[in-house]
Amino acid sequence: MDLSPCSPTSPGHKSQAEADLLERKTTVMRLQNRLQKIFAKQLTPGKSVWCWRYEKNESDHTFQASVHISLLDRSFTGGWAATHQAAQMEACNQLAAFLDKDFKA
């Protein structure tokens, strides 16, 4: 078995799909942490900082995600995307842009 760094079977090698999944999870986690930091004094233990909603367009099989931030009484909706995960990233981008503008750290 070839375990060189270029080998797709080497333990350190990640497929593009695995890398994309890791990037998405990291982005979502960082955004959640950012919200928890911003609203630390208003959050109660066990209360989620956000609520996700997903829509599927049956005609073209695309997805749209919305995230509601109850402490802001505001929702952020991304564009239609080919996958559920891509739709979530679209909504994360909308929320992050808002936080970058209105909640600079």
C-alpha positions as CSV (number, residue, x, y, z in Angstrom):
1,M,0.0,0.0,0.0
2,D,1.4,3.4,-1.0
3,L,1.1,5.8,1.9
4,S,2.9,8.8,0.3
5,P,1.4,12.2,0.9
6,C,-0.1,12.2,-2.6
7,S,-1.8,8.9,-2.2
8,P,-5.6,9.2,-1.9
9,T,-5.5,6.3,0.7
10,S,-3.0,7.9,3.0
11,P,-4.3,8.7,6.5
12,G,-3.6,12.4,6.1
13,H,-5.3,12.8,2.7
14,K,-8.7,14.4,2.7
15,S,-11.0,14.3,-0.3
16,Q,-12.5,17.6,-1.6
17,A,-15.9,16.5,-0.2
18,E,-14.3,16.0,3.2
19,A,-12.5,19.3,3.1
20,D,-15.7,21.1,2.1
21,L,-17.6,19.5,4.9
22,L,-15.0,20.5,7.4
23,E,-14.9,24.0,6.1
24,R,-18.7,24.3,6.3
25,K,-18.8,22.9,9.9
26,T,-16.0,25.2,10.9
27,T,-17.8,28.2,9.4
28,V,-21.1,27.4,11.1
29,M,-19.3,26.7,14.5
30,R,-17.4,30.0,14.3
31,L,-20.5,31.9,13.5
32,Q,-22.4,30.3,16.4
33,N,-19.5,31.1,18.7
34,R,-19.5,34.7,17.5
35,L,-23.2,35.0,18.2
36,Q,-22.8,33.5,21.6
37,K,-20.0,36.0,22.4
38,I,-22.0,39.0,21.2
39,F,-25.1,37.9,23.2
40,A,-23.4,36.3,26.2
41,K,-25.3,38.4,28.7
42,Q,-28.7,37.9,27.1
43,L,-28.5,34.1,26.5
44,T,-29.9,31.7,29.1
45,P,-28.4,28.3,29.6
46,G,-29.8,25.7,27.1
47,K,-31.3,28.4,24.8
48,S,-30.2,28.2,21.2
49,V,-28.8,31.3,19.7
50,W,-30.5,30.5,16.3
51,C,-33.2,28.6,14.6
52,W,-32.7,27.1,11.1
53,R,-35.4,26.6,8.4
54,Y,-35.0,25.0,5.0
55,E,-37.1,25.1,1.9
56,K,-36.8,22.8,-1.1
57,N,-37.9,23.8,-4.6
58,E,-39.4,20.7,-6.0
59,S,-39.3,21.8,-9.6
60,D,-35.5,22.2,-9.8
61,H,-34.4,20.4,-6.5
62,T,-32.7,23.4,-5.1
63,F,-32.6,24.5,-1.4
64,Q,-32.9,27.7,0.5
65,A,-31.9,28.2,4.1
66,S,-33.0,30.8,6.6
67,V,-31.6,31.4,10.0
68,H,-33.6,33.3,12.7
69,I,-31.8,35.1,15.5
70,S,-34.4,35.6,18.2
71,L,-32.3,38.0,20.2
72,L,-32.2,40.3,17.1
73,D,-35.8,39.4,16.1
74,R,-34.3,39.1,12.6
75,S,-34.0,36.4,10.0
76,F,-31.3,36.0,7.3
77,T,-32.1,34.1,4.1
78,G,-29.5,32.9,1.6
79,G,-30.0,32.3,-2.1
80,W,-31.2,29.1,-3.7
81,A,-28.4,26.5,-3.9
82,A,-27.9,23.0,-5.3
83,T,-27.5,21.3,-1.8
84,H,-28.8,21.7,1.7
85,Q,-25.3,22.5,2.9
86,A,-24.6,25.1,0.2
87,A,-27.9,26.8,1.1
88,Q,-26.8,26.9,4.8
89,M,-23.6,28.5,3.8
90,E,-25.5,31.1,1.8
91,A,-27.5,32.1,4.9
92,C,-24.4,32.1,7.0
93,N,-22.8,34.5,4.6
94,Q,-25.8,36.8,4.9
95,L,-25.6,36.7,8.7
96,A,-21.9,37.2,8.8
97,A,-22.1,40.2,6.5
98,F,-24.7,41.7,8.9
99,L,-22.5,41.0,11.9
100,D,-19.4,42.4,10.2
101,K,-21.3,45.7,9.5
102,D,-23.3,46.1,12.8
103,F,-21.4,44.2,15.4
104,K,-17.7,44.8,14.8
105,A,-15.6,43.3,17.5
